[in-house]
Short mmCIF file of C-alpha atoms and ligand atoms in Angstrom, two decimals:
data_model
loop_
_atom_site.label_atom_id
_atom_site.label_comp_id
_atom_site.label_asym_id
_atom_site.label_seq_id
_atom_site.Cartn_x
_atom_site.Cartn_y
_atom_site.Cartn_z
CA MET A 1 -102.77 -111.56 125.11
CA LYS A 2 -100.05 -109.77 123.15
CA ASP A 3 -100.23 -105.98 122.72
CA LYS A 4 -101.53 -105.01 119.30
CA ILE A 5 -100.54 -102.02 117.22
CA ILE A 6 -102.46 -99.89 114.73
CA ILE A 7 -100.59 -97.39 112.56
CA ALA A 8 -102.23 -94.59 110.57
CA ASN A 9 -100.11 -93.75 107.54
CA TRP A 10 -101.33 -90.37 106.30
CA LYS A 11 -98.85 -90.41 103.40
CA MET A 12 -98.94 -87.13 101.39
CA SER A 13 -102.73 -86.89 101.66
CA LEU A 14 -103.35 -83.85 103.87
CA SER A 15 -102.42 -80.16 104.01
CA LEU A 16 -101.02 -78.73 107.23
CA ASP A 17 -104.46 -77.42 108.21
CA GLU A 18 -106.17 -80.71 107.43
CA THR A 19 -103.48 -82.57 109.36
CA ARG A 20 -103.91 -80.35 112.44
CA LYS A 21 -107.66 -80.88 112.35
CA LEU A 22 -107.49 -84.66 112.00
CA ALA A 23 -104.74 -84.93 114.66
CA SER A 24 -106.95 -83.00 117.11
CA GLU A 25 -109.85 -85.34 116.34
CA PHE A 26 -107.59 -88.37 116.97
CA LYS A 27 -106.44 -86.92 120.29
CA GLN A 28 -109.96 -86.14 121.39
CA GLU A 29 -111.24 -89.58 120.45
CA PHE A 30 -108.43 -91.79 121.74
CA ASP A 31 -107.72 -89.89 124.95
CA SER A 32 -111.34 -90.29 125.98
CA LYS A 33 -112.27 -92.68 128.76
CA LYS A 34 -113.71 -95.40 126.56
CA TRP A 35 -110.24 -96.18 125.17
CA GLN A 36 -108.56 -96.50 128.57
CA ASN A 37 -108.52 -100.30 128.52
CA LYS A 38 -107.39 -100.72 124.95
CA ASN A 39 -105.04 -103.59 124.29
CA GLY A 40 -102.14 -101.94 122.45
CA ASP A 41 -100.81 -98.81 120.79
CA ILE A 42 -102.03 -96.25 118.27
CA VAL A 43 -99.49 -94.52 116.03
CA VAL A 44 -100.01 -91.70 113.53
CA CYS A 45 -97.48 -90.90 110.77
CA PRO A 46 -98.14 -87.45 109.23
CA ASN A 47 -95.98 -85.81 106.55
CA PHE A 48 -92.69 -84.16 107.54
CA ILE A 49 -93.99 -80.59 107.34
CA SER A 50 -96.63 -81.43 109.96
CA LEU A 51 -94.52 -83.52 112.35
CA THR A 52 -93.64 -80.89 114.95
CA GLU A 53 -97.17 -79.47 114.98
CA VAL A 54 -98.70 -82.90 115.44
CA GLY A 55 -96.02 -83.67 118.05
CA LYS A 56 -97.36 -80.73 120.06
CA ILE A 57 -100.96 -81.88 119.67
CA PHE A 58 -100.07 -85.43 120.80
CA LYS A 59 -97.91 -84.32 123.74
CA ASP A 60 -99.22 -86.12 126.85
CA SER A 61 -101.70 -87.97 124.64
CA CYS A 62 -101.94 -91.76 124.30
CA VAL A 63 -101.59 -91.38 120.52
CA ASN A 64 -97.98 -91.95 119.42
CA LEU A 65 -96.20 -90.06 116.68
CA GLY A 66 -94.30 -91.70 113.83
CA ALA A 67 -92.24 -90.38 110.90
CA GLN A 68 -92.82 -91.73 107.40
CA ASN A 69 -89.08 -92.04 106.73
CA VAL A 70 -85.65 -90.88 107.96
CA PHE A 71 -82.11 -90.75 106.63
CA TRP A 72 -79.39 -92.87 108.24
CA GLU A 73 -76.82 -90.12 108.91
CA GLU A 74 -76.95 -87.90 111.97
CA LYS A 75 -76.17 -84.48 110.46
CA GLY A 76 -74.53 -82.85 107.46
CA SER A 77 -74.81 -82.21 103.74
CA TYR A 78 -77.75 -84.46 102.92
CA THR A 79 -80.17 -82.09 101.21
CA SER A 80 -83.84 -82.95 101.73
CA SER A 81 -83.15 -85.45 104.53
CA VAL A 82 -84.26 -85.71 108.13
CA SER A 83 -82.21 -87.64 110.70
CA PRO A 84 -83.48 -90.01 113.43
CA SER A 85 -82.58 -87.52 116.17
CA MET A 86 -84.57 -84.81 114.35
CA ALA A 87 -87.54 -87.19 114.31
CA CYS A 88 -87.01 -87.64 118.07
CA ASP A 89 -86.96 -83.83 118.49
CA ALA A 90 -90.40 -83.69 116.89
CA GLY A 91 -91.69 -86.25 119.40
CA CYS A 92 -91.57 -89.41 117.28
CA ARG A 93 -91.45 -92.89 118.81
CA TYR A 94 -91.84 -94.79 115.53
CA VAL A 95 -90.41 -94.57 112.01
CA LEU A 96 -91.69 -96.24 108.85
CA ILE A 97 -88.81 -97.70 106.87
CA GLY A 98 -88.90 -99.18 103.39
CA HIS A 99 -92.50 -98.40 102.51
CA SER A 100 -93.09 -99.70 98.99
CA GLU A 101 -93.98 -96.20 97.75
CA VAL A 102 -90.53 -94.99 98.84
CA ARG A 103 -88.96 -98.04 97.21
CA LYS A 104 -90.91 -97.37 94.02
CA TYR A 105 -90.73 -93.58 93.62
CA LEU A 106 -87.48 -92.75 95.46
CA LEU A 107 -85.67 -95.97 94.53
CA GLU A 108 -84.90 -96.95 98.08
CA ASN A 109 -83.35 -100.42 98.30
CA TYR A 110 -82.84 -102.89 101.13
CA ALA A 111 -79.18 -101.91 101.66
CA MET A 112 -80.45 -98.39 102.44
CA ILE A 113 -83.25 -99.82 104.53
CA HIS A 114 -80.69 -101.75 106.58
CA LYS A 115 -78.73 -98.55 107.33
CA LYS A 116 -81.93 -96.81 108.37
CA VAL A 117 -82.97 -99.64 110.70
CA LYS A 118 -79.57 -99.47 112.40
CA ALA A 119 -79.69 -95.68 112.78
CA VAL A 120 -83.24 -95.71 114.10
CA LEU A 121 -82.52 -98.38 116.74
CA LYS A 122 -79.50 -96.39 117.90
CA HIS A 123 -81.89 -93.57 118.81
CA ASP A 124 -84.33 -95.84 120.61
CA LEU A 125 -86.96 -95.27 117.99
CA ILE A 126 -89.10 -98.22 116.91
CA PRO A 127 -88.62 -99.14 113.25
CA VAL A 128 -91.63 -100.28 111.26
CA ILE A 129 -89.94 -102.23 108.47
CA CYS A 130 -92.21 -102.65 105.46
CA ILE A 131 -91.74 -105.73 103.31
CA GLY A 132 -93.87 -107.38 100.67
CA GLU A 133 -93.89 -108.85 97.18
CA ASN A 134 -95.19 -107.23 94.01
CA TRP A 135 -97.80 -108.80 91.74
CA ASP A 136 -95.30 -110.44 89.38
CA GLU A 137 -93.42 -112.03 92.26
CA ARG A 138 -96.63 -113.35 93.70
CA LYS A 139 -97.86 -114.69 90.36
CA THR A 140 -94.61 -116.55 89.78
CA ASN A 141 -94.55 -118.09 93.28
CA LYS A 142 -91.58 -116.05 94.46
CA ARG A 143 -93.32 -114.47 97.46
CA ASP A 144 -91.73 -116.63 100.18
CA PHE A 145 -88.26 -116.14 98.75
CA VAL A 146 -88.76 -112.37 98.41
CA LEU A 147 -89.97 -112.01 102.01
CA VAL A 148 -87.04 -113.99 103.41
CA GLU A 149 -84.56 -112.00 101.35
CA GLN A 150 -86.07 -108.66 102.38
CA LEU A 151 -85.91 -109.67 106.06
CA GLN A 152 -82.36 -110.91 105.80
CA THR A 153 -81.13 -107.78 104.04
CA SER A 154 -82.88 -105.29 106.29
CA LEU A 155 -82.09 -107.02 109.60
CA ASN A 156 -78.72 -108.62 108.84
CA SER A 157 -76.35 -108.40 111.87
CA ILE A 158 -78.79 -106.24 113.84
CA LYS A 159 -78.64 -106.89 117.59
CA LEU A 160 -81.52 -105.83 119.79
CA ILE A 161 -80.65 -104.47 123.21
CA GLY A 162 -82.98 -105.12 126.14
CA ASP A 163 -86.61 -104.56 125.27
CA GLN A 164 -85.97 -102.73 121.98
CA ARG A 165 -88.89 -103.34 119.65
CA VAL A 166 -89.13 -103.90 115.93
CA ILE A 167 -92.30 -104.02 113.88
CA VAL A 168 -92.39 -105.83 110.57
CA ALA A 169 -95.25 -104.74 108.33
CA TYR A 170 -96.22 -107.24 105.65
CA GLU A 171 -97.67 -105.21 102.79
CA PRO A 172 -98.28 -107.07 99.53
CA ILE A 173 -97.61 -104.21 97.12
CA TRP A 174 -100.49 -105.20 94.84
CA ALA A 175 -103.00 -104.76 97.67
CA ILE A 176 -101.92 -101.29 98.82
CA GLY A 177 -104.44 -98.63 97.88
CA SER A 178 -106.31 -101.12 95.68
CA GLY A 179 -109.46 -101.18 97.79
CA THR A 180 -109.22 -104.98 98.08
CA ALA A 181 -107.19 -106.64 100.82
CA ILE A 182 -105.72 -110.08 100.19
CA GLU A 183 -107.41 -113.20 101.56
CA PRO A 184 -106.80 -113.38 105.32
CA ALA A 185 -105.55 -116.97 104.96
CA GLU A 186 -102.90 -115.77 102.51
CA ALA A 187 -101.80 -113.05 104.93
CA GLU A 188 -101.64 -115.61 107.74
CA TYR A 189 -99.42 -117.82 105.60
CA ALA A 190 -97.08 -114.92 104.74
CA HIS A 191 -96.93 -113.91 108.41
CA LYS A 192 -95.95 -117.48 109.33
CA ILE A 193 -93.10 -117.38 106.82
CA ILE A 194 -91.98 -114.04 108.30
CA ARG A 195 -92.17 -115.33 111.88
CA LEU A 196 -90.21 -118.50 111.00
CA GLU A 197 -87.45 -116.50 109.35
CA LEU A 198 -87.30 -114.05 112.27
CA ASN A 199 -87.12 -117.04 114.65
CA ASN A 200 -84.16 -118.33 112.62
CA MET A 201 -82.43 -114.97 112.81
CA PHE A 202 -83.20 -113.85 116.39
CA GLY A 203 -84.54 -116.88 118.28
CA ILE A 204 -88.11 -117.65 119.30
CA GLN A 205 -87.95 -115.83 122.63
CA THR A 206 -86.69 -112.53 121.18
CA VAL A 207 -89.22 -112.67 118.36
CA SER A 208 -92.05 -113.29 120.77
CA ASN A 209 -90.97 -110.48 123.13
CA ASN A 210 -89.53 -107.83 120.82
CA PHE A 211 -91.18 -108.22 117.42
CA ARG A 212 -94.66 -107.51 116.14
CA ILE A 213 -95.79 -108.56 112.66
CA ILE A 214 -98.61 -106.49 111.22
CA TYR A 215 -100.55 -106.50 107.93
CA GLY A 216 -101.11 -103.54 105.60
CA GLY A 217 -102.99 -103.17 102.33
CA SER A 218 -106.60 -101.93 101.92
CA ILE A 219 -107.72 -102.65 105.48
CA SER A 220 -111.15 -101.21 106.30
CA SER A 221 -113.77 -101.58 109.01
CA ASP A 222 -115.46 -104.19 106.78
CA ASN A 223 -112.53 -106.59 106.49
CA VAL A 224 -110.33 -105.98 109.57
CA ALA A 225 -112.09 -108.50 111.85
CA SER A 226 -111.23 -111.44 109.62
CA PHE A 227 -107.54 -110.51 109.85
CA MET A 228 -107.50 -109.98 113.59
CA GLU A 229 -108.85 -113.46 114.32
CA LEU A 230 -105.68 -114.96 112.90
CA ASP A 231 -102.87 -116.15 115.19
CA ASN A 232 -99.88 -114.50 113.55
CA ILE A 233 -101.21 -110.97 112.95
CA ASP A 234 -100.39 -108.41 115.63
CA GLY A 235 -102.07 -105.37 114.13
CA SER A 236 -102.26 -103.29 111.00
CA ILE A 237 -100.94 -100.30 109.08
CA ILE A 238 -103.70 -98.30 107.47
CA GLY A 239 -103.54 -95.75 104.66
CA GLY A 240 -106.79 -94.59 103.04
CA ALA A 241 -109.04 -95.70 105.89
CA SER A 242 -107.01 -93.69 108.44
CA LEU A 243 -108.06 -90.34 106.96
CA LYS A 244 -111.50 -90.30 108.59
CA ILE A 245 -111.74 -90.49 112.36
CA GLU A 246 -115.03 -92.47 112.32
CA GLU A 247 -113.67 -95.20 110.03
CA PHE A 248 -110.28 -95.39 111.78
CA SER A 249 -111.90 -95.55 115.17
CA LYS A 250 -114.13 -98.47 114.03
CA ILE A 251 -111.02 -100.33 112.84
CA ALA A 252 -109.11 -99.49 116.05
CA LYS A 253 -111.97 -100.86 118.17
CA ILE A 254 -111.60 -104.24 116.51
CA ILE A 255 -107.78 -104.32 116.61
CA LEU A 256 -107.42 -103.00 120.17
CA ASP A 257 -110.33 -105.05 121.47
CA ILE A 258 -112.56 -102.29 122.86
P1 PGA B 1 -103.90 -98.54 102.20
O1 PGA B 1 -102.36 -98.20 102.50
O2 PGA B 1 -104.52 -98.91 103.53
O3 PGA B 1 -104.48 -97.29 101.61
O4 PGA B 1 -103.91 -99.70 101.26
C1 PGA B 1 -101.60 -98.96 103.38
C2 PGA B 1 -100.16 -98.50 103.37
O5 PGA B 1 -99.68 -98.05 102.33
O6 PGA B 1 -99.48 -98.55 104.40
#
C-alpha cells in the first residue's frame, strides 16, 4: 500500500499563542504510541510568524513542518519574502505552492509557481503544488483543460533527482472553505486526469514512485472515508477541520489507516 499524506493548512487562522497550543496538542497526540503504525505522513503548515516556534515544538516529533509559501530567490532585496533555505532553517520539509488563496489575493500565477517549484526542489524540500479549477471553469466544462495547463506550466522542464518527491493537491476552488466537498467520483475523475498528464510528462514509474496526488476542499471526519476508498487519491490537505485536534485526529485515523 502506498504511503498517504495528510496536510493541515492553518492559513492565517491562529495567533502565535493559539498556534503554539495547537502544535503542542498535535505533537502530544501523534507522537503517542497508538500512531506508531500509521501508514504515511502528517504535515502542519502554520503562518510564517509561527514557523520557527513550531519547528522547535516538532523537533524530533513525527509531525512534519511545512511553509505556506516561499519566494524563488535565495537572498536579497525582496521585501516581505522568505526563501526556501530560510524555510529549511525553520525546520520545514514541505512547502505549499500556488494555493488558490495566494493566486487570488496576491495574484500569483503559474509562471511564478514554476519558479518556486524549481527553487524548492533545489533545497530538497517537498513542493505541494496546488491546482484546481474555479466555478466558472467547471460550469463551462473547462476543468480538464485547466488542470492539464496548470500542471504543464508549473512542472515544465522540471527533472526529479533520485527519490525527490512532489505532491500535487487537487483543490477545486469552489469547494475550498465552502463546507461542502465535491462528489468523490468527481474528485476521482479529476485525479485520473492529473495522473494521466503526469504520466505523459514524467513516465508511469516516476509518477508512481515520486508523486502523490491529494484532494483538498471541505474535507471533514464525515466525508473523508468516501474519498479515501478511491484508487487515485493519496491523501488530503485540510483547512478548517485541521484547527481542532479531535476533528483532525479523526480524519487522520481514516487517511493513515489506524
Ligand atoms: P478547507 O481548506 O478544508 O477549509 O476547505 C482547504 C485548503 O484551502 O487547503
